[in-house]
Coordinates of C-alpha atoms in Angstrom, one line a residue:
Chain A
M1 CA -0.2 -0.1 -0.3
N2 CA 1.3 3.5 -0.8
W3 CA 1.0 6.7 0.2
T4 CA -1.4 7.1 -3.3
T5 CA -3.8 4.8 -2.0
V6 CA -3.8 6.0 1.7
K7 CA -4.5 9.5 0.7
R8 CA -7.0 8.3 -1.8
I9 CA -8.8 6.1 1.0
F10 CA -9.1 9.3 3.0
R11 CA -10.1 11.5 0.5
S12 CA -13.0 9.0 -0.1
G13 CA -13.9 8.5 3.2
L14 CA -14.2 12.3 3.7
L15 CA -16.1 12.6 0.9
D16 CA -18.9 10.4 1.4
F17 CA -18.9 11.3 5.1
W18 CA -19.9 14.8 3.7
R19 CA -21.9 13.4 1.3
N20 CA -24.3 11.3 2.9
G21 CA -24.7 13.9 5.4
F22 CA -27.8 12.8 6.7
V23 CA -26.6 9.5 7.3
S24 CA -23.7 10.6 9.3
L25 CA -25.1 13.3 11.1
A26 CA -27.6 10.2 12.4
S27 CA -24.9 7.8 12.9
I28 CA -23.0 10.6 15.0
L29 CA -26.4 11.1 17.1
V30 CA -27.3 7.4 17.5
M31 CA -23.0 6.6 18.7
T32 CA -22.8 9.9 21.2
V33 CA -25.8 8.4 23.0
T34 CA -23.8 5.4 23.0
L35 CA -20.6 6.9 24.6
F36 CA -22.4 9.0 26.8
V37 CA -24.0 6.2 28.8
V38 CA -20.5 4.8 28.3
G39 CA -19.3 7.7 30.3
M40 CA -22.2 7.8 33.0
T41 CA -21.2 4.5 34.2
L42 CA -17.7 5.5 34.4
F43 CA -19.3 8.0 36.4
A44 CA -21.6 5.8 38.2
G45 CA -19.1 3.3 38.7
V46 CA -16.7 5.9 40.8
I47 CA -19.9 7.2 42.9
L48 CA -20.6 3.4 43.8
Q49 CA -17.2 3.0 44.7
T50 CA -16.9 5.7 47.0
A51 CA -20.1 5.0 48.5
L52 CA -19.1 1.5 49.1
N53 CA -15.8 2.2 50.4
D54 CA -17.3 5.0 52.5
L55 CA -19.8 2.9 54.2
R56 CA -17.3 0.2 54.3
D57 CA -15.4 3.0 56.0
K58 CA -17.5 3.3 58.9
A59 CA -16.7 -0.7 60.0
D60 CA -14.2 -0.9 62.8
V61 CA -13.3 -3.3 65.8
S62 CA -12.6 -1.6 69.1
V63 CA -10.9 -3.7 71.6
Y64 CA -11.5 -2.4 75.4
F65 CA -9.1 -2.2 78.0
T66 CA -9.0 -3.0 81.7
T67 CA -8.8 0.4 83.5
N68 CA -5.6 -0.9 85.3
A69 CA -4.5 -1.9 81.9
P70 CA -0.6 -0.2 82.0
E71 CA -0.4 1.6 79.0
D72 CA 3.0 0.3 77.7
K73 CA 1.4 -3.2 77.5
I74 CA -1.4 -2.0 75.4
L75 CA 0.8 0.1 73.1
E76 CA 2.8 -3.3 73.3
L77 CA -0.5 -4.8 71.5
Q78 CA -1.0 -1.8 69.5
K79 CA 2.2 -2.2 67.8
S80 CA 1.5 -6.5 67.0
V81 CA -2.0 -5.8 65.7
N82 CA -0.5 -2.7 63.8
A83 CA 1.9 -5.6 62.1
L84 CA -1.0 -7.3 60.6
P85 CA -1.5 -7.3 57.6
Q86 CA -5.0 -7.7 57.0
V87 CA -5.2 -4.3 59.6
E88 CA -5.3 -0.7 57.7
S89 CA -5.2 1.8 60.6
T90 CA -5.3 1.8 64.2
Q91 CA -6.7 4.6 66.7
Y92 CA -6.0 4.4 70.1
V93 CA -8.0 5.9 73.1
S94 CA -6.2 6.8 76.2
A95 CA -8.8 6.1 79.1
D96 CA -8.2 10.3 79.9
D97 CA -9.4 10.8 76.5
A98 CA -12.0 8.3 76.4
L99 CA -13.8 10.1 79.6
A100 CA -13.2 13.7 78.0
N101 CA -15.2 12.2 74.6
F102 CA -17.8 10.9 77.0
R103 CA -18.4 14.1 79.0
E104 CA -18.0 16.0 75.7
R105 CA -21.0 13.7 74.3
H106 CA -22.8 13.9 77.2
Q107 CA -22.8 17.3 78.1
N108 CA -26.3 17.8 77.9
D109 CA -27.3 15.1 80.2
Q110 CA -26.7 16.9 84.0
L111 CA -27.7 13.7 85.8
T112 CA -24.7 11.0 84.1
L113 CA -22.0 13.6 84.7
Q114 CA -23.1 14.1 88.0
A115 CA -23.0 10.4 88.5
L116 CA -19.5 10.6 87.1
Q117 CA -18.3 13.2 89.5
E118 CA -19.4 11.1 92.2
L119 CA -17.9 8.0 91.1
G120 CA -14.6 10.0 91.6
A121 CA -11.8 7.7 89.7
N122 CA -12.0 7.0 86.0
P123 CA -14.5 4.0 85.3
L124 CA -13.7 4.1 81.3
G125 CA -10.4 1.9 80.1
A126 CA -8.2 2.9 76.9
V127 CA -10.0 1.8 73.2
L128 CA -8.1 0.6 70.4
N129 CA -10.4 1.3 67.4
I130 CA -8.7 -1.2 64.9
K131 CA -9.9 -0.6 61.0
A132 CA -9.6 -3.7 58.5
K133 CA -8.6 -3.4 54.7
D134 CA -11.6 -5.4 54.3
I135 CA -14.7 -5.9 56.2
S136 CA -14.6 -9.7 55.8
Q137 CA -10.4 -9.9 57.3
Y138 CA -12.2 -9.0 61.1
D139 CA -12.4 -12.2 61.9
A140 CA -9.0 -12.8 61.7
I141 CA -7.9 -10.3 63.8
A142 CA -10.7 -10.9 66.5
Q143 CA -9.1 -14.3 66.4
F144 CA -5.8 -12.7 66.8
L145 CA -7.2 -10.3 69.7
E146 CA -8.5 -13.0 71.6
Q147 CA -5.3 -15.3 71.2
Q148 CA -3.4 -12.5 73.1
Q149 CA -6.2 -12.5 75.5
A150 CA -5.7 -16.0 75.8
L151 CA -2.2 -16.3 76.2
S152 CA -1.7 -13.6 79.3
T153 CA -4.0 -15.4 81.1
G154 CA -1.1 -16.3 83.3
N155 CA -1.3 -12.2 84.5
A156 CA -4.2 -10.8 84.3
S157 CA -6.1 -9.8 81.2
I158 CA -5.6 -6.5 79.7
I159 CA -8.5 -6.5 77.5
D160 CA -12.1 -6.4 79.1
K161 CA -13.9 -7.0 75.5
I162 CA -13.5 -7.2 72.2
N163 CA -16.8 -6.0 70.9
Y164 CA -16.7 -8.0 67.5
F165 CA -17.9 -10.8 69.9
D166 CA -21.3 -9.1 70.6
A167 CA -23.6 -10.3 68.5
Q168 CA -25.2 -7.5 67.5
H169 CA -21.9 -5.9 65.7
R170 CA -20.9 -9.1 64.2
Q171 CA -24.4 -9.3 62.5
A172 CA -24.0 -5.3 61.3
L173 CA -20.6 -5.9 60.0
E174 CA -21.6 -9.4 58.4
R175 CA -25.4 -7.4 56.9
L176 CA -22.5 -4.6 55.5
Q177 CA -20.5 -6.6 53.4
S178 CA -23.3 -8.8 52.2
I179 CA -24.9 -5.2 51.1
T180 CA -21.8 -3.6 50.3
D181 CA -20.7 -6.9 48.0
S182 CA -23.7 -7.4 46.1
A183 CA -24.5 -3.8 45.6
G184 CA -21.2 -3.4 43.8
T185 CA -21.9 -6.6 41.9
L186 CA -25.2 -5.5 40.8
G187 CA -24.0 -1.8 39.9
L188 CA -21.1 -3.7 37.5
V189 CA -24.1 -6.3 35.9
I190 CA -26.6 -3.1 35.2
I191 CA -23.6 -1.2 34.0
L192 CA -22.4 -4.2 31.8
I193 CA -25.7 -4.7 30.3
L194 CA -26.6 -1.1 29.3
V195 CA -22.8 -0.9 27.7
A196 CA -23.4 -4.1 25.9
V197 CA -27.5 -3.0 24.8
T198 CA -26.3 1.2 23.7
I199 CA -23.6 -1.0 21.7
A200 CA -25.3 -3.0 20.0
I201 CA -27.4 -0.4 18.9
S202 CA -24.7 1.8 17.9
F203 CA -22.8 -1.3 15.7
N204 CA -27.1 -1.9 14.1
T205 CA -27.1 1.7 13.0
L206 CA -23.6 1.5 11.6
R207 CA -24.4 -1.9 9.6
L208 CA -27.9 0.7 8.8
A209 CA -25.6 3.1 7.2
I210 CA -23.6 0.7 5.4
Y211 CA -26.8 -1.5 4.3
T212 CA -27.4 1.4 2.3
S213 CA -24.4 1.6 0.6
R214 CA -24.5 -2.3 -0.4
E215 CA -25.1 -2.0 -4.1
E216 CA -22.6 0.5 -4.3
I217 CA -20.1 -1.8 -2.7
Q218 CA -20.7 -4.2 -5.1
V219 CA -20.6 -1.9 -8.2
M220 CA -17.0 -1.4 -6.8
R221 CA -16.4 -5.1 -6.3
L222 CA -17.5 -5.9 -10.1
V223 CA -15.3 -2.6 -11.5
G224 CA -12.3 -4.6 -9.8
A225 CA -11.7 -2.8 -6.6
G226 CA -10.2 -4.8 -4.0
S227 CA -11.8 -5.8 -0.5
F228 CA -9.5 -3.4 1.4
Y229 CA -9.4 -0.8 -1.4
I230 CA -13.8 -0.6 -0.3
R231 CA -13.5 -1.2 3.2
A232 CA -11.0 1.3 4.0
P233 CA -12.8 4.4 3.2
F234 CA -16.3 2.9 5.1
M235 CA -13.9 2.4 8.1
V236 CA -12.6 6.1 7.6
E237 CA -15.8 7.3 8.0
G238 CA -16.6 4.8 11.2
V239 CA -13.4 6.2 12.9
L240 CA -14.9 9.8 11.8
Y241 CA -18.2 8.6 13.3
G242 CA -16.4 7.7 16.5
L243 CA -13.9 10.3 17.1
I244 CA -16.3 13.6 16.7
S245 CA -18.9 11.4 19.1
G246 CA -16.7 10.8 21.2
L247 CA -15.7 14.7 21.3
V248 CA -19.3 16.4 21.5
T249 CA -20.0 13.8 24.6
L250 CA -16.9 14.7 26.5
I251 CA -18.0 18.6 26.1
L252 CA -21.6 17.3 27.2
F253 CA -20.2 15.9 30.6
Y254 CA -18.6 19.8 31.0
P255 CA -21.8 21.5 31.5
L256 CA -23.9 18.4 33.1
T257 CA -20.9 17.4 35.7
Y258 CA -20.6 21.2 36.5
W259 CA -24.1 21.0 37.1
L260 CA -24.0 17.7 39.1
G261 CA -20.9 18.5 41.2
S262 CA -22.2 19.9 44.4
A263 CA -24.9 17.7 44.7
T264 CA -23.4 14.3 44.3
A265 CA -20.6 15.8 46.8
D266 CA -23.3 16.1 49.5
F267 CA -24.9 12.7 48.4
F268 CA -22.5 10.2 47.8
G269 CA -19.8 9.8 50.1
G270 CA -18.3 13.5 49.4
I271 CA -17.2 13.2 45.3
N272 CA -17.8 15.8 43.3
V273 CA -18.0 14.2 39.7
F274 CA -17.0 17.7 38.5
S275 CA -13.6 17.9 39.7
Y276 CA -13.7 14.5 39.3
Y277 CA -14.0 14.6 35.4
V278 CA -11.6 17.6 35.8
S279 CA -9.3 15.6 37.1
H280 CA -9.5 12.6 35.0
F281 CA -9.9 13.8 32.2
L282 CA -7.1 12.5 30.0
Q283 CA -8.5 8.9 31.2
F284 CA -12.0 9.9 30.4
F285 CA -10.5 11.9 26.8
A286 CA -9.0 8.0 26.3
I287 CA -11.8 5.9 27.1
I288 CA -14.5 8.1 25.3
V289 CA -12.9 8.7 22.2
G290 CA -11.0 5.1 22.2
T291 CA -14.4 3.7 22.7
G292 CA -15.9 5.2 19.5
V293 CA -13.3 4.9 17.8
V294 CA -12.2 1.1 17.9
L295 CA -16.7 0.8 17.6
G296 CA -16.7 2.6 14.3
A297 CA -14.0 1.3 13.0
A298 CA -14.9 -2.0 14.2
A299 CA -18.8 -2.0 13.0
S300 CA -17.7 -0.7 9.5
Y301 CA -15.6 -3.3 9.1
L302 CA -18.0 -6.2 10.2
A303 CA -20.5 -4.3 8.2
V304 CA -18.8 -4.0 5.3
R305 CA -17.7 -7.3 4.9
R306 CA -20.8 -9.2 4.2
Y307 CA -21.3 -7.0 0.7
L308 CA -17.7 -8.1 -0.3
K309 CA -19.0 -11.5 -0.8
I310 CA -18.4 -11.2 -4.8
Chain B
M1 CA -12.0 -41.0 -23.9
Q2 CA -14.7 -38.6 -23.0
V3 CA -12.8 -36.1 -26.1
L4 CA -14.9 -38.6 -28.5
D5 CA -18.2 -38.6 -26.9
E6 CA -18.2 -35.5 -27.2
E7 CA -19.8 -33.3 -29.7
P8 CA -17.7 -32.2 -32.6
S9 CA -18.1 -28.1 -32.3
C10 CA -17.6 -28.7 -28.4
R11 CA -13.8 -30.5 -29.2
E12 CA -12.8 -28.1 -31.8
G13 CA -13.8 -25.2 -29.5
R14 CA -11.6 -27.0 -26.6
E15 CA -8.1 -27.6 -29.0
R16 CA -8.7 -23.9 -30.3
Y17 CA -9.2 -22.5 -27.0
N18 CA -5.3 -24.7 -26.3
R19 CA -3.9 -23.1 -29.4
K20 CA -4.9 -19.7 -27.4
V21 CA -6.8 -18.5 -30.6
V22 CA -9.6 -18.5 -28.0
M23 CA -10.0 -15.5 -25.5
I24 CA -12.9 -16.9 -23.5
Y25 CA -14.4 -20.0 -23.5
F26 CA -17.4 -21.8 -21.8
D27 CA -16.8 -25.7 -21.4
R28 CA -20.1 -27.4 -21.1
V29 CA -21.7 -24.6 -18.3
S30 CA -24.9 -25.5 -16.3
K31 CA -26.3 -23.5 -13.5
V32 CA -29.0 -24.5 -11.9
Y33 CA -30.4 -22.4 -9.0
A34 CA -31.6 -24.3 -5.6
D35 CA -35.0 -24.0 -6.1
N36 CA -34.0 -26.5 -9.2
S37 CA -34.6 -23.9 -12.2
I38 CA -32.3 -24.4 -14.9
A39 CA -30.5 -20.8 -15.9
L40 CA -28.0 -22.5 -18.1
E41 CA -27.6 -26.3 -19.4
D42 CA -24.4 -27.4 -21.5
V43 CA -23.2 -23.6 -22.8
S44 CA -20.2 -24.4 -24.6
F45 CA -19.0 -21.5 -27.0
S46 CA -15.6 -19.6 -27.5
V47 CA -15.0 -15.9 -28.2
E48 CA -11.7 -14.5 -30.1
P49 CA -10.0 -11.6 -29.2
G50 CA -11.5 -8.5 -31.5
E51 CA -14.4 -10.2 -31.7
F52 CA -17.8 -8.7 -31.1
I53 CA -20.7 -11.0 -29.9
S54 CA -24.3 -10.6 -29.3
I55 CA -26.3 -12.9 -26.9
V56 CA -29.8 -13.0 -27.6
G57 CA -33.0 -14.7 -26.4
H58 CA -35.9 -13.7 -24.4
S59 CA -36.4 -12.8 -20.7
G60 CA -35.1 -15.6 -18.5
A61 CA -33.3 -17.1 -21.5
G62 CA -30.0 -17.1 -19.6
K63 CA -28.0 -13.9 -21.2
T64 CA -27.1 -12.7 -17.1
T65 CA -26.9 -15.6 -15.5
L66 CA -23.9 -16.2 -18.9
V67 CA -22.6 -12.9 -17.9
K68 CA -22.4 -13.4 -14.7
M69 CA -20.3 -16.2 -14.9
L70 CA -17.4 -14.6 -16.9
L71 CA -17.2 -12.0 -14.4
A72 CA -17.5 -14.9 -11.4
E73 CA -20.6 -12.9 -9.6
E74 CA -22.0 -17.0 -9.8
K75 CA -20.5 -20.0 -9.7
P76 CA -21.7 -22.8 -12.5
T77 CA -23.1 -25.9 -11.1
D78 CA -21.4 -27.9 -13.8
G79 CA -18.7 -27.0 -16.0
S80 CA -16.0 -24.3 -16.5
V81 CA -15.3 -21.0 -17.7
F82 CA -12.3 -19.8 -19.2
F83 CA -10.9 -16.5 -19.4
E84 CA -7.2 -16.0 -20.8
S85 CA -6.2 -19.6 -20.4
I86 CA -7.9 -18.7 -16.4
N87 CA -10.4 -20.8 -15.2
V88 CA -12.2 -17.9 -13.3
H89 CA -13.9 -19.6 -11.0
E90 CA -10.5 -21.3 -9.7
V91 CA -9.5 -17.6 -8.9
P92 CA -9.7 -16.7 -4.8
L93 CA -12.1 -14.2 -4.0
S94 CA -9.0 -12.2 -3.1
R95 CA -7.8 -12.4 -6.8
I96 CA -10.5 -11.8 -8.0
N97 CA -10.8 -8.0 -8.7
H98 CA -7.2 -8.5 -10.6
L99 CA -9.2 -10.6 -12.9
R100 CA -12.4 -8.3 -13.6
R101 CA -10.3 -5.5 -14.0
K102 CA -9.4 -6.7 -17.7
I103 CA -13.5 -6.8 -18.2
G104 CA -14.9 -3.7 -18.5
T105 CA -19.1 -4.1 -17.6
V106 CA -22.1 -2.0 -19.0
F107 CA -25.3 -2.4 -16.9
Q108 CA -29.0 -2.3 -18.2
D109 CA -29.3 -0.3 -15.0
F110 CA -26.0 1.7 -15.0
R111 CA -24.9 1.1 -11.3
L112 CA -22.8 3.8 -11.2
L113 CA -21.7 5.2 -8.0
P114 CA -24.7 7.9 -6.7
Q115 CA -22.5 9.9 -4.3
K116 CA -19.3 10.2 -7.4
T117 CA -19.5 12.7 -9.8
A118 CA -19.5 11.8 -13.3
Y119 CA -15.6 12.7 -13.3
E120 CA -14.6 10.3 -10.0
N121 CA -17.0 7.7 -11.0
I122 CA -14.8 7.1 -14.5
A123 CA -11.9 7.6 -11.8
F124 CA -12.9 4.8 -9.5
A125 CA -12.2 2.4 -11.9
M126 CA -8.7 3.7 -12.2
E127 CA -7.9 4.1 -8.7
A128 CA -8.9 0.8 -7.9
A129 CA -6.8 -0.8 -9.9
G130 CA -4.1 1.7 -8.6
R131 CA -3.2 3.7 -11.7
H132 CA -1.4 7.2 -11.2
E133 CA -2.6 10.3 -10.6
E134 CA -1.2 12.1 -14.0
E135 CA -2.8 8.3 -15.7
I136 CA -6.1 9.3 -14.1
H137 CA -5.7 13.5 -14.6
S138 CA -5.0 12.5 -18.3
D139 CA -7.0 9.6 -19.2
V140 CA -10.6 10.4 -17.3
P141 CA -11.0 13.8 -19.5
H142 CA -10.2 11.7 -22.4
V143 CA -12.5 8.8 -22.2
L144 CA -15.2 11.8 -20.9
D145 CA -15.0 13.3 -24.4
L146 CA -14.8 9.7 -26.3
V147 CA -19.0 9.8 -25.0
D148 CA -19.2 13.0 -25.5
L149 CA -19.7 14.3 -21.7
T150 CA -16.8 16.7 -21.0
D151 CA -19.4 19.2 -19.8
K152 CA -21.2 16.9 -17.6
A153 CA -17.7 16.0 -16.1
N154 CA -19.3 17.4 -12.4
N155 CA -22.5 16.6 -12.5
F156 CA -23.6 13.6 -10.3
P157 CA -25.4 10.6 -11.5
D158 CA -29.1 11.8 -10.9
E159 CA -28.2 15.2 -13.0
L160 CA -27.5 13.0 -16.1
S161 CA -30.4 11.5 -18.2
G162 CA -30.6 7.8 -18.9
G163 CA -28.4 8.0 -21.6
E164 CA -25.6 10.0 -20.7
Q165 CA -25.8 8.0 -17.0
Q166 CA -25.0 5.0 -19.5
R167 CA -22.4 6.7 -21.2
V168 CA -20.6 7.6 -18.4
A169 CA -20.7 3.8 -17.7
I170 CA -19.3 3.0 -20.6
A171 CA -16.6 5.8 -19.9
R172 CA -15.8 3.8 -16.4
A173 CA -15.3 0.2 -18.4
I174 CA -13.2 1.4 -21.1
V175 CA -10.7 3.5 -19.1
N176 CA -8.7 0.3 -17.7
Q177 CA -8.1 -0.4 -21.7
P178 CA -10.1 -4.5 -21.0
D179 CA -9.3 -7.1 -23.0
V180 CA -13.0 -7.2 -23.1
I181 CA -16.3 -5.5 -22.5
I182 CA -18.7 -7.0 -21.5
A183 CA -22.7 -4.7 -21.8
D184 CA -25.8 -6.7 -20.6
E185 CA -28.9 -5.2 -21.7
P186 CA -26.8 -1.5 -22.0
T187 CA -30.1 -0.4 -23.9
G188 CA -32.3 -1.8 -21.9
N189 CA -33.8 1.4 -20.1
L190 CA -32.7 3.9 -23.5
D191 CA -35.2 5.3 -26.1
P192 CA -33.9 4.5 -29.8
V193 CA -31.6 7.8 -30.4
N194 CA -29.8 7.2 -27.5
T195 CA -29.6 3.1 -27.8
F196 CA -28.1 4.3 -31.4
E197 CA -25.4 6.1 -30.1
V198 CA -24.5 3.8 -26.8
V199 CA -24.3 1.0 -29.7
Q200 CA -22.1 3.5 -32.2
I201 CA -19.8 3.8 -29.2
L202 CA -19.4 0.0 -28.5
K203 CA -18.8 -0.6 -32.2
K204 CA -16.3 2.8 -32.1
I205 CA -14.4 0.6 -29.2
N206 CA -14.6 -3.0 -30.7
D207 CA -12.9 -1.3 -34.1
L208 CA -10.3 0.0 -31.7
G209 CA -9.5 -3.5 -31.1
T210 CA -11.2 -4.2 -27.6
T211 CA -14.1 -7.4 -27.7
I212 CA -17.0 -6.4 -27.0
I213 CA -19.9 -8.6 -25.4
L214 CA -23.2 -7.5 -25.9
T215 CA -26.5 -9.3 -24.6
T216 CA -29.8 -7.6 -25.8
H217 CA -32.9 -8.3 -26.9
N218 CA -33.4 -5.5 -28.7
K219 CA -34.1 -6.2 -32.7
G220 CA -33.0 -2.9 -34.3
V221 CA -29.5 -3.5 -32.7
I222 CA -28.8 -6.7 -33.8
D223 CA -29.9 -6.6 -37.3
S224 CA -27.7 -3.0 -38.2
L225 CA -25.0 -4.6 -36.5
K226 CA -24.7 -7.6 -38.7
K227 CA -21.6 -9.2 -36.2
R228 CA -21.8 -12.8 -35.0
V229 CA -25.1 -13.6 -32.8
I230 CA -25.6 -16.8 -30.1
T231 CA -29.1 -17.2 -29.5
M232 CA -30.4 -18.5 -26.3
D233 CA -33.6 -20.2 -25.0
R234 CA -34.2 -22.1 -22.0
G235 CA -30.6 -22.0 -20.8
R236 CA -29.7 -23.4 -24.1
I237 CA -27.5 -22.2 -27.1
V238 CA -29.8 -23.0 -30.0
R239 CA -27.6 -20.7 -32.6
D240 CA -24.6 -19.5 -33.1
D241 CA -24.5 -17.6 -36.4
R242 CA -21.3 -15.6 -38.0
E243 CA -23.4 -12.8 -39.7
G244 CA -26.7 -13.3 -37.6
K245 CA -29.9 -11.6 -37.3
Y246 CA -32.3 -11.5 -34.9
I247 CA -34.5 -14.7 -34.9
L248 CA -36.8 -16.1 -32.6

């Protein structure tokens, strides 16, 4: 294939694109809808992920220590817990901090505060809040803590209570896990179906557009044109549809995300779709324009094939 | 000893073909469609270079099927078609376009590319054959002049009359200087004046040395040509006259 052929293919593709104005416009519109859906699913995926992460983040396990537990022992335990591969972070709340928190929480509850006053000494023990990397890993962490507790039976155990072993807390954790997991799967399935349907519609539109040219393709064959020479201009057209639709979609997303930005920031785990769009623009460009171009080229390639069989 | 069983004309055709006097050779070609209707039955004939052959017959006699066989648009159920020593139906689909470039085609319904101007339609055949831009710039105006359409070069097919469209189609068929031109009912959609013009152009091309295969059921055209006529009826060749008339 030489330079002249390449030039002819591009010229022919561009000319056909221009002269078949209405067909081109219709194809671009349908393809824009497709790419818009693809873009929306990207946003939906991100929003879903952050919302689910936000939910998962609310889960933790708290270890309550006895009031007389020495701090160095607690910090030692925190160290060994931190060393566990499943643990994302730990937060140590000393007995004094726990008391301060308690006071703050009950600042309007005079009765409780009075009772606390009466008691004199700090009735609260220190607390270690543990966050796992994944919800499913709390079980392993709790097992580890239980082991630690068992090991120290010789001395008095410093651990008073691990809330993971409360039936309620455990149930809440498990429910949270199953909800987030199934929401994630369901979201993915819906997204995939939506994308598949719109791609199919787009494919069909291009097939119809090329169907109108089927006699031309046959004439080209009879005049002695090779398959590639017939097919390539149609692919140029398809790529052009994808390119234009992709750019239109990207432009449409700008005001749309701007408009929705603050609303999504309030609702779904604090992600602002507008700032996300702007900061990930190159990725959006690559995915949306790339999808359009590949879709256009592939649909044209396949649609022309069936008329080349003479 | 199959050769001895054949009819003398068939054997003679094959021998002449072997001696390369023959350009196109139909060797006992039959075509039966899926619904068992017979389009061609045991058709054998040969065409020499430079000949002007008319194939006549009623609608459905098998004229168009015959032409499609030569272009490899359709495959025979039985028999073979040779064009310049090549069995047309053994050429793979990916190479068939090289063979078709040696055959110019003109159809009853013109079959121009609607999105291309007269000039571009003709240029397309040359571009498809991989010809240089300079050649295209010099040859296309030349053939447009030959069919007397220089002033319509930039018109689209739907802006041309039937006769003009057919002349564009002829220009497209001859621009690559093919060895043979197949004209399948080229005058079927034309009035007498345009019919006369198209036939005159075909004669002129033939005089310049190009083989012409013309299918028609226009009695006037055949009788005025005074060239070889093959008469078909229900898929068979019933007459083959050196200087024939329209007899049906």
